[in-house]
Short mmCIF file of C-alpha atoms in Angstrom, two decimals:
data_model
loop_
_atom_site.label_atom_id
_atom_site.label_comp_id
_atom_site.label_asym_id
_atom_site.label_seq_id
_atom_site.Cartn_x
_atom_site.Cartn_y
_atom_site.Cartn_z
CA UNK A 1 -22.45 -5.53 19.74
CA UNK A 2 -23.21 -1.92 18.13
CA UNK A 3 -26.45 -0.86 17.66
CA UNK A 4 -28.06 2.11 15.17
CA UNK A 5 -30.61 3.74 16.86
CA UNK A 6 -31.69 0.85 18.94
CA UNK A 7 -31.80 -1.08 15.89
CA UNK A 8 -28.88 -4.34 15.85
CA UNK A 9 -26.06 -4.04 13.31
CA UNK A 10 -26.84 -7.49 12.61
CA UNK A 11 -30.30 -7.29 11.75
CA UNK A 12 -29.50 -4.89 8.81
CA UNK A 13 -28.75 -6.47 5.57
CA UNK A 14 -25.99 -5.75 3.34
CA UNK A 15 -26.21 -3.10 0.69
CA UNK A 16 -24.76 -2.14 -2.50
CA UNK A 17 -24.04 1.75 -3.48
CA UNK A 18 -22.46 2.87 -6.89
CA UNK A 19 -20.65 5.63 -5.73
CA UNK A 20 -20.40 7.62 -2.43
CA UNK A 21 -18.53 10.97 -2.35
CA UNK A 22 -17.24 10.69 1.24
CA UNK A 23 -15.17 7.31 0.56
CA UNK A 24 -13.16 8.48 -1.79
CA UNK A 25 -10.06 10.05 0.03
CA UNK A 26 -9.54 6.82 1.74
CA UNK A 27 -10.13 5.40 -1.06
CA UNK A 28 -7.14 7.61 -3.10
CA UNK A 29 -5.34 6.39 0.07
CA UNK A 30 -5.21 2.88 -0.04
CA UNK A 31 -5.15 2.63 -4.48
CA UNK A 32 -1.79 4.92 -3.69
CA UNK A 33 -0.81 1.91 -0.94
CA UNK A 34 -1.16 -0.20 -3.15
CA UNK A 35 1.63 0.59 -5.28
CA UNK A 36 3.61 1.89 -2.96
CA UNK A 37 6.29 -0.99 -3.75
CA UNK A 38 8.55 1.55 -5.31
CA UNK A 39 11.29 1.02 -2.36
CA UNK A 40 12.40 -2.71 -4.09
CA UNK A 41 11.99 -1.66 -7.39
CA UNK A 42 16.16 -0.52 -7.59
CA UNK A 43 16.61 -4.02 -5.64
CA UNK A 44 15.04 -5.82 -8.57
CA UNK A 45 16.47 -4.05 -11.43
CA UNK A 46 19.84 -5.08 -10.46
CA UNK A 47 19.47 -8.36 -9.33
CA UNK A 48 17.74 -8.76 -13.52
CA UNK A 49 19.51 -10.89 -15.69
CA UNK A 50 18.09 -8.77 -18.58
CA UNK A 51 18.11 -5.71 -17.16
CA UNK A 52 16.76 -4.01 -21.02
CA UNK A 53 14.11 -5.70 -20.14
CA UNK A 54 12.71 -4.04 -17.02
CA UNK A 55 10.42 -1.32 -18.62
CA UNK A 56 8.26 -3.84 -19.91
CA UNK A 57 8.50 -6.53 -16.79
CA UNK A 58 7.65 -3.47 -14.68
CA UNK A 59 4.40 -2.62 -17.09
CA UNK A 60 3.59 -5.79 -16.89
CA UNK A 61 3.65 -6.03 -13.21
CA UNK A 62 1.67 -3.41 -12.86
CA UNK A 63 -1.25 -4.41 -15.00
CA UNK A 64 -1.54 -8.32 -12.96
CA UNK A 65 -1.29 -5.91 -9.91
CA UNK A 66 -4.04 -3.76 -11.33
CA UNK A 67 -6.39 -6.41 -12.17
CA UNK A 68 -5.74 -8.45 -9.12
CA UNK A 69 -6.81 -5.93 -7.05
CA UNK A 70 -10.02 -4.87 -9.08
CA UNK A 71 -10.93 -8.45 -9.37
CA UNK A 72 -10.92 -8.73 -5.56
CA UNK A 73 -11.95 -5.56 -4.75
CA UNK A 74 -15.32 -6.02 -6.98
CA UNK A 75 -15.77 -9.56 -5.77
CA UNK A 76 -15.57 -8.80 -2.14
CA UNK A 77 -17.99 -6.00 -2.32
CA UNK A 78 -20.58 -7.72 -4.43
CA UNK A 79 -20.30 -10.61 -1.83
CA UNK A 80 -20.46 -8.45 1.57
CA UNK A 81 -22.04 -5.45 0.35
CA UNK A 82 -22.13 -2.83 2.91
CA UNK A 83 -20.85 -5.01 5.92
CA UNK A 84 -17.44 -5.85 4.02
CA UNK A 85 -14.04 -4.96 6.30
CA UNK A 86 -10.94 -3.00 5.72
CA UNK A 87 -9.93 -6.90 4.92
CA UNK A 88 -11.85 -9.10 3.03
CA UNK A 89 -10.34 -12.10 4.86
CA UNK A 90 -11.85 -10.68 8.07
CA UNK A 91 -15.66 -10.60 6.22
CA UNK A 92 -14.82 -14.32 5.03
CA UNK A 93 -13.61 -15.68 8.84
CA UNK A 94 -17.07 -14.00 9.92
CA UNK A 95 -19.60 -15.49 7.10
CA UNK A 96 -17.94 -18.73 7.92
CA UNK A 97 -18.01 -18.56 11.69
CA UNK A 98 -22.10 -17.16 11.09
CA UNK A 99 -22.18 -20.43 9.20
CA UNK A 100 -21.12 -22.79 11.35
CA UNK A 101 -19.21 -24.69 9.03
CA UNK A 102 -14.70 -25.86 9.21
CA UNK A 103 -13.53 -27.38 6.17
CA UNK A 104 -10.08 -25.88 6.81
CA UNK A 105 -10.36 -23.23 4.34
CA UNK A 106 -9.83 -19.91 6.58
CA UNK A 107 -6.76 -22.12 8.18
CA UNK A 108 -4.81 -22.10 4.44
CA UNK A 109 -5.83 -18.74 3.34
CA UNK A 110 -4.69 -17.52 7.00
CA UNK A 111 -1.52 -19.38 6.80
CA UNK A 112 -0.98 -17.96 3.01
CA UNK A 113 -1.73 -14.46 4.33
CA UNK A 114 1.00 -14.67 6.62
CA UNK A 115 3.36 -16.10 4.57
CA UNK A 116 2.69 -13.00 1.83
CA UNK A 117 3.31 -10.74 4.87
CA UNK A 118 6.49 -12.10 5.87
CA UNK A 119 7.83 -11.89 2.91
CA UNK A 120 6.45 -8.58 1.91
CA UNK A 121 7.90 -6.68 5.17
CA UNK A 122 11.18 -8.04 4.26
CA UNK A 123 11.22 -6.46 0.89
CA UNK A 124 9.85 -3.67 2.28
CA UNK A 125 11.90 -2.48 5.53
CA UNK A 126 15.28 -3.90 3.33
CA UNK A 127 15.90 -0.50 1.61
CA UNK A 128 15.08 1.10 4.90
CA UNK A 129 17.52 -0.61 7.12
CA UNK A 130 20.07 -0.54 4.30
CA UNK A 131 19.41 3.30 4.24
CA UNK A 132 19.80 3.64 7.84
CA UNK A 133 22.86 1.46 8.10
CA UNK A 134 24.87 3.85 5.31
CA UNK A 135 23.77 6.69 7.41
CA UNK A 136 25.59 5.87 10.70
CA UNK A 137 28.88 2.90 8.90
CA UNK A 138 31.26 6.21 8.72
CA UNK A 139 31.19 7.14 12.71
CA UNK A 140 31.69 3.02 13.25
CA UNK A 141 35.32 1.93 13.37
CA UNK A 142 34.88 -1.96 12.83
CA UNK A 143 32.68 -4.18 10.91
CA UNK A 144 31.55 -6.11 14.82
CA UNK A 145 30.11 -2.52 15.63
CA UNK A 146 28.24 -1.89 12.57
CA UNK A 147 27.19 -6.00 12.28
CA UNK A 148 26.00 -4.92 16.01
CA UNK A 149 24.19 -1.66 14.71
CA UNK A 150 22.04 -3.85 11.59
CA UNK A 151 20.95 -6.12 14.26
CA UNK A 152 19.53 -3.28 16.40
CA UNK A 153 18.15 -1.51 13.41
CA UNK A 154 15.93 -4.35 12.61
CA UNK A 155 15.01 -5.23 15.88
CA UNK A 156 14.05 -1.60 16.18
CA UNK A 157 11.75 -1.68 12.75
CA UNK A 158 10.08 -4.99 13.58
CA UNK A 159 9.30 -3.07 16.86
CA UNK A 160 8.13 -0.06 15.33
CA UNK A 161 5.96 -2.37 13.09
CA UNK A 162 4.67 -4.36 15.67
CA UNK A 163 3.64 -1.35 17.79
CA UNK A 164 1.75 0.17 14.36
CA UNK A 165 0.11 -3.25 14.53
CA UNK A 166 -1.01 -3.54 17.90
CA UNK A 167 -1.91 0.25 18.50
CA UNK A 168 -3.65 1.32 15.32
CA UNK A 169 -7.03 -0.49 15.41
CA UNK A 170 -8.02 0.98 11.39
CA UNK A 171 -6.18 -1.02 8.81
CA UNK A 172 -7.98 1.06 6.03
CA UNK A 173 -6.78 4.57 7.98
CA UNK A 174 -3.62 3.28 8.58
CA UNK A 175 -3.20 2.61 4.79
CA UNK A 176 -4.84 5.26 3.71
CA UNK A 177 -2.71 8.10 5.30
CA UNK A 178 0.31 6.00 3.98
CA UNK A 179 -0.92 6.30 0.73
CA UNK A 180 -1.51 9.75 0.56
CA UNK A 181 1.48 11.51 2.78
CA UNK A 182 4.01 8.89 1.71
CA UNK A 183 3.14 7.17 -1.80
CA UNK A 184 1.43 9.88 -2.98
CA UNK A 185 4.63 12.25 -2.57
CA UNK A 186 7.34 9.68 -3.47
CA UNK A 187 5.48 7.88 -6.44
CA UNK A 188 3.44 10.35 -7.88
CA UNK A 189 4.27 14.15 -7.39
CA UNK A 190 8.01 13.69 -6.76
CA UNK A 191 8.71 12.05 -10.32
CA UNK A 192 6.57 14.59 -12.13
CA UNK A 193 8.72 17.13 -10.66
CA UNK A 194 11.86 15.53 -11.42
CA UNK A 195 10.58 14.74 -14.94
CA UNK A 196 9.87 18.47 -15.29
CA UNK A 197 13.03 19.60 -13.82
CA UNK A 198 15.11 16.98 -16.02
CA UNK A 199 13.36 17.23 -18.93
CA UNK A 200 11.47 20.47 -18.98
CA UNK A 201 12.93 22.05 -22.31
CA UNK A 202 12.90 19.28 -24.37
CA UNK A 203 9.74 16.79 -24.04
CA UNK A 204 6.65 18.20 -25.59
CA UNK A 205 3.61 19.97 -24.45
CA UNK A 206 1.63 17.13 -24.00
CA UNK A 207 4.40 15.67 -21.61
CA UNK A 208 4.65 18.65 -19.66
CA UNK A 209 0.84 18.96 -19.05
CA UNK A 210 0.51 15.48 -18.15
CA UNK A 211 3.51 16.33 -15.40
CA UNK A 212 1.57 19.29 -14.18
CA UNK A 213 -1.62 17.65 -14.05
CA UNK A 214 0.46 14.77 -11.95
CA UNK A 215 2.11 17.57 -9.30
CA UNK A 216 -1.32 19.74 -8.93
CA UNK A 217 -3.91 16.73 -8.76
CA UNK A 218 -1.56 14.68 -6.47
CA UNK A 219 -0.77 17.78 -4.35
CA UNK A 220 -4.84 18.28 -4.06
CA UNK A 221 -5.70 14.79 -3.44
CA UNK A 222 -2.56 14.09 -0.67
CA UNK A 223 -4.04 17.09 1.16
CA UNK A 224 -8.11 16.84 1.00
CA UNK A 225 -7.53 13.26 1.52
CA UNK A 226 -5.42 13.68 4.51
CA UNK A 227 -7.66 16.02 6.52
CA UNK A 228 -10.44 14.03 4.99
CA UNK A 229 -9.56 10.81 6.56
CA UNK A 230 -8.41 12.31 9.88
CA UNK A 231 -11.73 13.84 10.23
#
């Protein structure tokens, strides 16, 4: 049990701040995680029956994601306050075990949790193992051998994942460094650029300084975050 200056953890009651400075790289961190879904997104737009449709299924999308996670994210810290986890199902499983009480509640929401990450990890390592597949199928001279290789490549990622899992005890730094280094290159500065490149000459100003603002500002925040939430 930790202790504060000889004072309990436990005997300290939860507390609400508005804002605090020094949580907001991990908190650039894990927004960027959060929509760092962009690896299915080719997946889905081909496997559309209305594929004219996608700009405005993807908008869409984004705004139930958006408000999903604000919803949860506000409820969960009015609730908890200051002693609220990197997961909010981990605060709930503790107020319930404090109160003594087993209506079978925690056992569903577990059970849906791990259903969600089931299926999420298989839309997620998909593109990888797809992408590492094309890389080695020209130095394989049968379809056996490269049926062979997928099998090992997967076993290989679930292992890789499974070590992550085991190894890294933050979920929130974990996510966080994700966020920045990864989704914060890929989904945010990387597109910018490429509008820029593409499309330089002929968008207007306003475009152009909205893509500028999106290389620079995502370029600041993947780097203060990143020493930020390794410090």
């Amino acid at each position: 049990m930790k202790e504060l200056d000889g004072i309990d953890e436990q005997t300290i009651p939860p507390y609400h701040i508005l804002w605090r400075t020094a949580g907001l790289p991990i908190a650039f961190g894990m927004i960027a995680y959060t929509y760092s879904g962009h690896a299915i997104i080719p997946n889905i737009y081909v496997s559309m029956e209305k594929p004219r449709e996608y700009e405005s299924m993807i908008r869409t999308t984004f705004v139930i994601v958006f408000i999903s996670c604000l919803v949860v994210a506000a409820s969960g810290y009015y609730l908890f306050g200051s002693t609220v986890d990197d997961q909010i199902t981990v605060t709930m499983e503790k107020f319930n075990n404090n109160l003594g009480t087993d209506d079978g509640g925690m056992d569903i929401l577990t059970g849906l949790m791990i259903l969600t990450a089931f299926s999420k990890f298989v839309l997620s390592t998909f593109p990888l193992s797809l992408g590492m597949e094309e890389i080695i199928a020209p130095s394989l001279s049968s379809d056996k051998a490269m049926e062979f290789v997928s099998i090992v490549i997967k076993l290989i990622l679930i292992f890789l994942s499974l070590l992550v899992a085991i190894y890294v005890p933050s979920f929130s730094l974990i996510c966080s460094l994700v966020g920045l280094i990864c989704t914060m290159t890929v989904s945010v500065i990387f597109p910018a650029m490429a509008h820029l490149k593409i499309f330089g000459k002929s968008i207007p100003l306003w475009e152009r300084v909205i893509d500028w603002f999106f290389c620079i500002g995502g370029t600041i925040m993947a780097i203060v975050g990143t020493i930020a939430t390794l410090h």
